[in-house]
């Protein structure tokens, strides 16, 4: 790992820390496939009190902002039907929900899923939702800029802990699509 990740103590390959992960995330590492091996993903313990981006970078260092991403769950509505998807965008940006996301999902309206819905459907904690281990039938829209970053810090499925993935790993996640200009 290159700085700014040297602020974390006891980093470990994520497959060696399945005990620290929620069930769907641990299951994703058990079945991981692709050119980037699961062992290249690192788990680090973090303080759950500072899981949200602003507090996190205040505590662990502003340099992490440029190397981190947030995963948000959205609800897409069309013809009375609701479907769900996830968007992964740089932490310093916002997903273009009303433009790019809506068009990509072919929806009439897209909004952020309510917290209870996002938590219930993903099996993850609010504030720790990660692109690893999402429901396999959900689209995962990934801002294409993230694939060019050597290492990206994302949630681990819990407020305690983060995952550090090579940027190239996002394109191999189930139902992932690299989308230019997903973030605004």
C-alpha atoms as one frame of an Amber mdcrd trajectory, in Angstrom:
protein
   0.000   0.000   0.000   1.133   3.498  -0.740   0.470   6.473   1.527  -2.042
   7.774   2.535  -3.038   4.239   3.610  -0.133   3.957   6.049  -2.354   5.599
   8.696  -4.063   2.257   9.338  -2.715  -0.356  11.713  -2.944  -4.084  11.070
  -4.071  -4.126   7.439  -4.849  -7.654   6.260  -6.033  -9.291   3.045  -9.835
  -9.190   3.202 -10.205 -12.981   2.756  -8.280 -13.376   6.031 -10.757 -11.119
   7.870 -14.084 -12.676   6.882 -14.990 -12.650  10.583 -15.035  -8.831  10.489
 -17.371  -8.650   7.477 -21.152  -8.913   7.179 -22.447 -12.127   5.583 -22.985
 -10.890   1.996 -19.535  -9.287   1.849 -17.831 -12.368   3.298 -19.725 -14.543
   0.791 -18.519 -12.338  -2.080 -14.907 -12.936  -1.058 -15.486 -16.694  -0.851
 -16.677 -16.736  -4.492 -14.436 -13.924  -5.853 -13.239 -14.363  -9.441 -11.424
 -12.180 -11.908  -7.984 -10.918 -12.827  -7.591  -8.962  -9.571  -7.368 -11.623
  -6.850  -9.364 -11.318  -3.628  -6.080 -11.283  -1.721  -5.318  -7.885  -3.319
  -8.234  -6.372  -1.386  -7.194  -5.165   2.063  -9.334  -4.850   5.187  -8.473
  -2.212   7.803 -10.080  -1.599  11.184 -11.467   1.902  11.647 -13.400   3.806
  14.278 -17.162   3.445  13.614 -17.792   6.858  15.162 -16.081   8.453  12.148
 -17.417   6.243   9.337 -18.969   9.161   7.433 -16.627  10.779   4.900 -16.078
  14.218   6.466 -15.404  12.857   9.943 -13.307  10.024   8.510 -10.891  12.266
   6.629 -10.693  14.650   9.595  -9.556  11.721  11.743  -7.402   9.714   9.326
  -6.117  12.415   6.966  -7.365  14.687   4.194  -5.255  12.767   1.659  -7.744
   9.905   1.884 -10.503  11.976   0.291  -8.926  11.669  -3.173  -8.524   7.912
  -2.746 -11.957   7.016  -1.386 -15.396   6.329  -2.812 -18.954   6.137  -1.503
 -21.488   3.501  -2.481 -25.106   4.642  -2.476 -28.270   2.651  -3.086 -30.849
   4.166  -5.415 -34.467   3.318  -6.161 -35.464   3.543  -9.831 -39.151   3.926
 -10.685 -40.787   3.232 -14.009 -44.392   2.306 -14.737 -45.265   1.699 -11.093
 -42.346  -0.707 -10.635 -39.402  -0.035  -8.338 -35.965  -1.552  -8.874 -32.728
  -0.972  -7.032 -29.165  -0.287  -8.051 -25.958   0.940  -6.463 -23.681   3.768
  -7.537 -20.017   4.074  -6.606 -18.605   7.579  -6.900 -15.550   9.414  -5.590
 -16.188  10.610  -2.031 -15.648  14.239  -3.003 -18.415  14.025  -5.635 -22.102
  13.163  -5.925 -23.809  10.641  -8.170 -25.701  12.354 -11.008 -28.938  10.650
  -9.974 -31.327  12.780 -12.018 -29.247  12.646 -15.186 -26.744   9.875 -15.872
 -28.142   7.364 -13.359 -31.764   7.842 -14.439 -30.882   7.424 -18.126 -28.610
   4.412 -17.491 -31.362   2.641 -15.542 -34.103   3.607 -18.012 -36.187   5.024
 -15.183 -38.709   7.810 -15.047 -37.520   8.814 -11.580 -34.519   7.853  -9.436
 -33.995   8.734  -5.793 -31.795   7.591  -2.970 -33.301   4.526  -1.319 -34.551
   5.064   2.234 -32.014   3.996   4.856 -34.136   1.080   6.145 -34.617  -0.205
   2.608 -30.911   0.064   1.714 -29.856  -1.699   4.913 -32.547  -4.373   4.654
 -31.882  -5.238   1.018 -28.067  -5.244   1.218 -27.563  -6.832   4.634 -25.067
  -4.055   5.344 -24.918  -1.261   7.893 -25.849   2.278   6.926 -22.654   4.270
   6.512 -20.706   1.169   5.510 -22.412   0.029   2.301 -19.855  -1.361  -0.112
 -19.928  -2.447  -3.755 -18.625  -5.878  -2.693 -21.457  -8.291  -1.902 -24.422
  -6.356  -3.245 -27.434  -8.317  -4.512 -26.268  -9.925  -7.768 -29.318  -8.788
  -9.755 -28.669  -5.110  -9.037 -26.827  -2.943 -11.524 -23.652  -1.497 -10.020
 -22.788   1.791 -11.719 -19.165   2.751 -11.069 -17.736   6.146 -11.944 -15.109
   5.224 -14.542 -12.510   7.509 -12.958 -12.219   5.100 -10.026 -10.805   2.336
 -12.220  -7.687   4.437 -12.830  -6.860   4.966  -9.149  -4.265   2.485  -7.825
  -6.122   1.873  -4.539  -9.570   3.050  -3.457 -10.961   3.054   0.082 -14.632
   1.985   0.366 -16.963   0.726   3.079 -16.708  -2.837   4.345 -20.422  -3.466
   4.877 -20.092  -2.295   8.484 -19.350   1.080  10.012 -16.332  -0.559  11.620
 -13.655  -1.180   9.023 -12.966  -0.281   5.413 -11.865  -2.156   2.314  -9.030
  -0.956   0.099  -9.409  -2.236  -3.469  -7.244  -1.790  -6.526  -9.237   0.531
  -8.800  -9.113  -2.114 -11.519 -11.158  -4.505  -9.365 -14.401  -2.536  -9.637
 -15.050  -3.567 -13.229 -14.979  -7.250 -12.296 -17.629  -7.028  -9.580 -20.972
  -8.681 -10.435 -23.226  -6.482 -12.596 -20.649  -3.661 -12.594 -20.604  -1.106
 -15.359 -17.934   1.574 -15.594 -19.791   4.797 -16.414 -18.015   7.977 -17.552
 -19.157  11.106 -15.705 -21.376   9.235 -13.237 -20.293  11.736 -10.597 -20.880
  15.450 -10.726
